[in-house]
Amino acid sequence: MIERPDLAAITIAALVLGAAALPVVRTFAPGRRWSWPIRTIVAAQTALSWGIACLLPPPWAYLGLILAWCLLVLALVDYLELRLPDRLTLPLTGLGLLTSLTIDGGDPVASGLGAVAGYGIFTLIAWLYRRLRGLDGLGQGDAKLLAACGAWLGWPGLAPVVLTASLLALAVLLVHRFVTHRPIAPHEAFPFGPFLCGGFWLVWVLG
């Protein structure tokens, strides 16, 4: 029988993290006003992560809440400010590496290789894009976020995350073109972080 987390503890943890999400985002995006869609996203993600955490055994339930919260904050900051702060991505990577060392079933070798490969792959793609197009495509924040993906999921999880994130981004671009009747120009900033966060979360939950 799968051990379940304490319902009261997991509920309190989810509520505390949910309440802290927007104040933390505000430290990276000062002066922003929170529209109802953003508040709805925070509430929905908090409820969803709580529901999933209730189905997981400890300590994965609590780790899942922390991961969901970090990805939510990162996605909102990148959407609002077009950046993924090191103060969020680097601790997330460190937590993934630490988890692989301390939790039963963890694979520190796969985790370490995943972090290195995740950072290296996106850094190489960004360099090639800059050389070929003369424009910045992926930022270092995206590379560090993919390193965090690798640290949590191991190197085998990188391809599913990138594929899922790319499909999510493509779907949004198609909807944008359908609604506005124009494509996004090459020089227009388009945050990839929210889609990377979404792909990361889906692969972690479903994997």
Tab-separated table of N, CA and C in Angstrom, residues 104-164:
chain	number	residue	atom	x	y	z
A	104	ASP	N	15.610	7.665	-1.841
A	104	ASP	CA	15.680	6.300	-2.359
A	104	ASP	C	15.238	6.269	-3.821
A	105	GLY	N	16.016	5.582	-4.634
A	105	GLY	CA	15.702	5.492	-6.053
A	105	GLY	C	16.325	6.582	-6.883
A	106	GLY	N	17.019	7.528	-6.238
A	106	GLY	CA	17.671	8.595	-6.982
A	106	GLY	C	18.891	8.088	-7.730
A	107	ASP	N	19.223	8.749	-8.809
A	107	ASP	CA	20.380	8.382	-9.626
A	107	ASP	C	21.257	9.620	-9.788
A	108	PRO	N	22.227	9.807	-8.891
A	108	PRO	CA	23.038	11.028	-8.950
A	108	PRO	C	23.851	11.161	-10.232
A	109	VAL	N	24.242	10.038	-10.832
A	109	VAL	CA	25.004	10.112	-12.082
A	109	VAL	C	24.126	10.668	-13.202
A	110	ALA	N	22.927	10.101	-13.349
A	110	ALA	CA	22.002	10.588	-14.376
A	110	ALA	C	21.605	12.031	-14.108
A	111	SER	N	21.453	12.377	-12.831
A	111	SER	CA	21.087	13.736	-12.458
A	111	SER	C	22.198	14.720	-12.814
A	112	GLY	N	23.429	14.374	-12.463
A	112	GLY	CA	24.555	15.247	-12.784
A	112	GLY	C	24.756	15.402	-14.278
A	113	LEU	N	24.685	14.280	-14.999
A	113	LEU	CA	24.811	14.344	-16.457
A	113	LEU	C	23.672	15.165	-17.068
A	114	GLY	N	22.484	15.017	-16.501
A	114	GLY	CA	21.344	15.772	-17.010
A	114	GLY	C	21.524	17.265	-16.846
A	115	ALA	N	22.049	17.677	-15.688
A	115	ALA	CA	22.271	19.105	-15.451
A	115	ALA	C	23.304	19.665	-16.422
A	116	VAL	N	24.404	18.939	-16.590
A	116	VAL	CA	25.462	19.397	-17.499
A	116	VAL	C	24.965	19.412	-18.944
A	117	ALA	N	24.290	18.333	-19.344
A	117	ALA	CA	23.803	18.244	-20.721
A	117	ALA	C	22.733	19.294	-20.995
A	118	GLY	N	21.832	19.501	-20.036
A	118	GLY	CA	20.781	20.493	-20.232
A	118	GLY	C	21.349	21.881	-20.460
A	119	TYR	N	22.301	22.257	-19.629
A	119	TYR	CA	22.917	23.576	-19.796
A	119	TYR	C	23.701	23.647	-21.101
A	120	GLY	N	24.448	22.596	-21.386
A	120	GLY	CA	25.292	22.607	-22.578
A	120	GLY	C	24.501	22.637	-23.872
A	121	ILE	N	23.417	21.883	-23.933
A	121	ILE	CA	22.628	21.810	-25.165
A	121	ILE	C	22.041	23.174	-25.520
A	122	PHE	N	21.403	23.815	-24.560
A	122	PHE	CA	20.780	25.109	-24.859
A	122	PHE	C	21.822	26.201	-25.077
A	123	THR	N	22.947	26.115	-24.392
A	123	THR	CA	24.013	27.092	-24.622
A	123	THR	C	24.554	26.965	-26.039
A	124	LEU	N	24.722	25.730	-26.501
A	124	LEU	CA	25.200	25.502	-27.864
A	124	LEU	C	24.182	25.992	-28.892
A	125	ILE	N	22.906	25.686	-28.660
A	125	ILE	CA	21.863	26.137	-29.590
A	125	ILE	C	21.823	27.663	-29.649
A	126	ALA	N	21.937	28.309	-28.491
A	126	ALA	CA	21.920	29.774	-28.451
A	126	ALA	C	23.107	30.353	-29.211
A	127	TRP	N	24.276	29.729	-29.062
A	127	TRP	CA	25.477	30.206	-29.755
A	127	TRP	C	25.332	30.049	-31.266
A	128	LEU	N	24.825	28.894	-31.693
A	128	LEU	CA	24.644	28.659	-33.123
A	128	LEU	C	23.619	29.622	-33.716
A	129	TYR	N	22.535	29.852	-32.999
A	129	TYR	CA	21.500	30.766	-33.486
A	129	TYR	C	22.058	32.180	-33.632
A	130	ARG	N	22.846	32.594	-32.658
A	130	ARG	CA	23.431	33.933	-32.715
A	130	ARG	C	24.406	34.055	-33.888
A	131	ARG	N	25.159	32.991	-34.128
A	131	ARG	CA	26.116	33.009	-35.234
A	131	ARG	C	25.403	33.043	-36.586
A	132	LEU	N	24.313	32.299	-36.713
A	132	LEU	CA	23.625	32.183	-37.993
A	132	LEU	C	22.689	33.350	-38.269
A	133	ARG	N	22.003	33.827	-37.231
A	133	ARG	CA	20.980	34.848	-37.434
A	133	ARG	C	21.402	36.232	-36.960
A	134	GLY	N	22.435	36.294	-36.144
A	134	GLY	CA	22.851	37.578	-35.607
A	134	GLY	C	21.919	38.110	-34.539
A	135	LEU	N	21.068	37.243	-34.001
A	135	LEU	CA	20.110	37.627	-32.970
A	135	LEU	C	20.210	36.657	-31.803
A	136	ASP	N	19.833	37.141	-30.633
A	136	ASP	CA	19.762	36.258	-29.473
A	136	ASP	C	18.464	35.468	-29.532
A	137	GLY	N	18.582	34.160	-29.389
A	137	GLY	CA	17.400	33.305	-29.350
A	137	GLY	C	17.123	32.878	-27.923
A	138	LEU	N	17.727	31.798	-27.525
A	138	LEU	CA	17.606	31.327	-26.151
A	138	LEU	C	18.580	32.082	-25.256
A	139	GLY	N	18.131	32.420	-24.065
A	139	GLY	CA	18.999	33.098	-23.116
A	139	GLY	C	19.665	32.112	-22.172
A	140	GLN	N	20.593	32.625	-21.386
A	140	GLN	CA	21.263	31.782	-20.402
A	140	GLN	C	20.289	31.283	-19.338
A	141	GLY	N	19.246	32.057	-19.089
A	141	GLY	CA	18.244	31.603	-18.130
A	141	GLY	C	17.558	30.330	-18.585
A	142	ASP	N	17.277	30.233	-19.884
A	142	ASP	CA	16.669	29.015	-20.424
A	142	ASP	C	17.615	27.828	-20.263
A	143	ALA	N	18.904	28.064	-20.514
A	143	ALA	CA	19.891	26.991	-20.371
A	143	ALA	C	19.980	26.521	-18.919
A	144	LYS	N	19.938	27.463	-17.987
A	144	LYS	CA	20.014	27.093	-16.571
A	144	LYS	C	18.739	26.393	-16.113
A	145	LEU	N	17.603	26.782	-16.686
A	145	LEU	CA	16.361	26.091	-16.351
A	145	LEU	C	16.379	24.665	-16.890
A	146	LEU	N	16.922	24.471	-18.093
A	146	LEU	CA	17.019	23.114	-18.623
A	146	LEU	C	18.018	22.294	-17.812
A	147	ALA	N	19.035	22.947	-17.266
A	147	ALA	CA	19.947	22.246	-16.359
A	147	ALA	C	19.194	21.753	-15.128
A	148	ALA	N	18.275	22.580	-14.624
A	148	ALA	CA	17.453	22.158	-13.492
A	148	ALA	C	16.571	20.971	-13.876
A	149	CYS	N	16.037	21.004	-15.095
A	149	CYS	CA	15.251	19.865	-15.583
A	149	CYS	C	16.088	18.590	-15.545
A	150	GLY	N	17.311	18.687	-16.047
A	150	GLY	CA	18.184	17.523	-16.064
A	150	GLY	C	18.537	17.036	-14.680
A	151	ALA	N	18.710	17.982	-13.744
A	151	ALA	CA	19.044	17.598	-12.372
A	151	ALA	C	17.893	16.843	-11.710
A	152	TRP	N	16.677	17.232	-12.003
A	152	TRP	CA	15.513	16.583	-11.400
A	152	TRP	C	15.129	15.295	-12.120
A	153	LEU	N	15.233	15.297	-13.435
A	153	LEU	CA	14.713	14.182	-14.230
A	153	LEU	C	15.797	13.231	-14.721
A	154	GLY	N	17.062	13.653	-14.633
A	154	GLY	CA	18.125	12.870	-15.242
A	154	GLY	C	18.202	13.166	-16.732
A	155	TRP	N	19.314	12.788	-17.345
A	155	TRP	CA	19.479	13.124	-18.762
A	155	TRP	C	18.403	12.517	-19.662
A	156	PRO	N	17.811	11.325	-19.335
A	156	PRO	CA	16.763	10.818	-20.234
A	156	PRO	C	15.516	11.701	-20.282
A	157	GLY	N	15.331	12.561	-19.288
A	157	GLY	CA	14.142	13.397	-19.273
A	157	GLY	C	14.256	14.668	-20.091
A	158	LEU	N	15.455	14.978	-20.581
A	158	LEU	CA	15.643	16.242	-21.293
A	158	LEU	C	14.861	16.295	-22.604
A	159	ALA	N	14.956	15.235	-23.395
A	159	ALA	CA	14.272	15.238	-24.695
A	159	ALA	C	12.756	15.375	-24.544
A	160	PRO	N	12.107	14.614	-23.645
A	160	PRO	CA	10.661	14.807	-23.479
A	160	PRO	C	10.289	16.216	-23.028
A	161	VAL	N	11.110	16.817	-22.167
A	161	VAL	CA	10.811	18.175	-21.702
A	161	VAL	C	10.885	19.165	-22.861
A	162	VAL	N	11.964	19.104	-23.627
A	162	VAL	CA	12.133	20.042	-24.740
A	162	VAL	C	11.043	19.833	-25.790
A	163	LEU	N	10.708	18.571	-26.072
A	163	LEU	CA	9.661	18.290	-27.052
A	163	LEU	C	8.311	18.822	-26.573
A	164	THR	N	7.976	18.554	-25.319
A	164	THR	CA	6.701	19.029	-24.775
A	164	THR	C	6.643	20.551	-24.762
